[in-house]
Amino acid sequence: MTETAYNVSDFLKENVEATVEQKEVKIDRFPKPFVIKTITEAENTALRQRATVKLRSKNGQVRTETDGDKYAGLLVVASTVVPNFSDAVLQENYGTGSAVDTARTMLRAGEFATLAKEVTEFNGFNEDVNDLVEDAKN
């Protein structure tokens, strides 16, 4: 194994490619494209924590589990710049009280799935979680 010279400056923020990138996603029913962005792992961890629930088994043991649907909604909302699902006018128009509910109400099921797929791929999650589970079983 060849050692290369380690220089901490190679890893400083100012010497690393920008961490936030943006991309347009066209959904046919809407006149303008949606704009999504990448998020950091720190942001992703916070989303996962918000989507984690505590479950008590019959024998009283407590375990934690990530609610996949809740996590997907939070990830889509956190990664979507335009439209801003937290916008009060948008929420009032769709009759919702939260950003996730607004996204789920204004998008058809397939549109939400498309946006979620774009968000996950853009953030570097290139494999479907279900595929990873199946691979682990085999």
Coordinates of C-alpha atoms in Angstrom, one line a residue:
M1 CA 0.0 0.0 0.0
T2 CA 1.4 3.4 -1.0
E3 CA 1.0 6.2 1.4
T4 CA 0.2 9.6 0.0
A5 CA 1.0 12.8 1.8
Y6 CA -1.8 13.9 4.0
N7 CA -2.7 17.5 4.0
V8 CA -5.6 18.6 6.1
S9 CA -6.2 21.6 3.9
D10 CA -7.4 19.2 1.2
F11 CA -10.4 18.5 3.4
L12 CA -11.3 22.1 4.5
K13 CA -14.7 23.4 3.3
E14 CA -13.2 26.0 1.0
N15 CA -11.3 23.3 -0.9
V16 CA -14.1 20.9 -1.4
E17 CA -16.8 21.0 -4.0
A18 CA -20.0 22.7 -2.8
T19 CA -22.1 20.4 -0.7
V20 CA -25.5 21.8 -1.9
E21 CA -26.4 21.1 -5.5
Q22 CA -29.8 21.8 -7.1
K23 CA -31.6 20.2 -9.9
E24 CA -35.0 20.7 -11.7
V25 CA -37.6 18.0 -11.8
K26 CA -40.5 18.3 -14.3
I27 CA -43.8 17.0 -13.2
D28 CA -46.2 17.3 -16.2
R29 CA -49.3 18.7 -14.4
F30 CA -47.4 21.7 -13.1
P31 CA -46.4 24.6 -15.3
K32 CA -43.0 25.1 -13.7
P33 CA -40.4 22.4 -12.6
F34 CA -39.8 21.5 -9.0
V35 CA -36.3 22.3 -7.8
I36 CA -34.6 19.8 -5.5
K37 CA -31.4 20.0 -3.5
T38 CA -28.9 17.8 -1.9
I39 CA -28.8 17.6 1.9
T40 CA -26.0 16.7 4.3
E41 CA -25.7 13.5 6.3
A42 CA -26.3 15.6 9.4
E43 CA -29.6 16.8 8.0
N44 CA -30.5 13.3 6.9
T45 CA -29.7 11.9 10.4
A46 CA -32.1 14.5 11.9
L47 CA -34.8 13.5 9.5
R48 CA -34.3 9.8 10.4
Q49 CA -34.5 10.7 14.1
R50 CA -37.8 12.6 13.5
A51 CA -39.2 9.5 11.7
T52 CA -38.1 7.0 14.4
V53 CA -40.7 5.7 16.7
K54 CA -40.4 3.7 19.9
L55 CA -42.4 0.4 20.0
R56 CA -43.0 -1.7 23.1
S57 CA -43.2 -5.4 22.6
K58 CA -45.5 -7.7 24.5
N59 CA -42.9 -8.5 27.1
G60 CA -42.3 -4.8 27.7
Q61 CA -39.0 -4.3 25.8
V62 CA -38.7 -1.1 23.9
R63 CA -37.2 -1.0 20.5
T64 CA -36.9 1.8 17.9
E65 CA -38.0 1.6 14.3
T66 CA -37.9 4.1 11.4
D67 CA -41.2 4.8 9.9
G68 CA -40.4 4.6 6.2
D69 CA -43.4 6.6 5.0
K70 CA -42.7 9.4 7.4
Y71 CA -39.0 9.4 6.6
A72 CA -39.8 9.5 2.8
G73 CA -42.1 12.5 3.3
L74 CA -39.6 14.4 5.5
L75 CA -36.8 13.7 3.0
V76 CA -38.9 14.9 0.0
V77 CA -39.9 18.1 1.9
A78 CA -36.3 18.8 3.1
S79 CA -34.9 18.3 -0.3
T80 CA -37.5 20.4 -2.3
V81 CA -36.7 24.0 -2.7
V82 CA -39.5 24.9 -5.2
P83 CA -42.2 24.8 -4.3
N84 CA -41.7 25.5 -0.6
F85 CA -44.2 23.0 0.9
S86 CA -44.0 25.0 4.2
D87 CA -45.5 28.1 2.5
A88 CA -48.6 29.2 4.3
V89 CA -50.4 30.2 1.1
L90 CA -49.7 26.8 -0.5
Q91 CA -50.8 25.0 2.7
E92 CA -54.0 27.0 2.9
N93 CA -54.8 26.4 -0.7
Y94 CA -54.4 22.6 -0.3
G95 CA -56.1 22.6 3.1
T96 CA -53.2 21.2 5.0
G97 CA -51.3 22.0 8.1
S98 CA -47.9 20.7 7.5
A99 CA -45.3 20.6 4.7
V100 CA -45.4 16.8 4.4
D101 CA -49.2 16.8 4.2
T102 CA -49.0 19.6 1.5
A103 CA -46.6 17.5 -0.6
R104 CA -48.7 14.4 -0.3
T105 CA -52.0 16.3 -1.1
M106 CA -50.8 18.3 -4.1
L107 CA -49.0 15.4 -5.7
R108 CA -50.6 12.3 -7.1
A109 CA -49.2 9.0 -5.8
G110 CA -47.0 8.4 -8.9
E111 CA -45.8 12.0 -8.9
F112 CA -44.8 11.8 -5.2
A113 CA -43.0 8.5 -6.0
T114 CA -41.2 10.1 -8.9
L115 CA -40.1 13.1 -6.8
A116 CA -39.0 10.8 -4.0
K117 CA -37.0 8.7 -6.5
E118 CA -35.3 11.9 -7.9
V119 CA -34.6 13.1 -4.4
T120 CA -33.0 9.8 -3.2
E121 CA -30.9 9.4 -6.3
F122 CA -29.8 13.0 -6.3
N123 CA -28.7 12.6 -2.7
G124 CA -26.6 9.6 -3.6
F125 CA -29.0 6.8 -2.5
N126 CA -28.8 5.0 -5.9
E127 CA -30.2 1.6 -4.8
D128 CA -33.8 1.0 -3.8
V129 CA -34.1 0.2 -0.1
N130 CA -36.2 -2.9 -1.0
D131 CA -33.5 -4.1 -3.3
L132 CA -30.9 -3.8 -0.5
V133 CA -33.2 -5.8 1.8
E134 CA -33.6 -8.6 -0.8
D135 CA -29.9 -8.7 -1.4
A136 CA -29.3 -9.1 2.3
K137 CA -31.7 -12.0 2.4
N138 CA -29.9 -13.9 -0.4

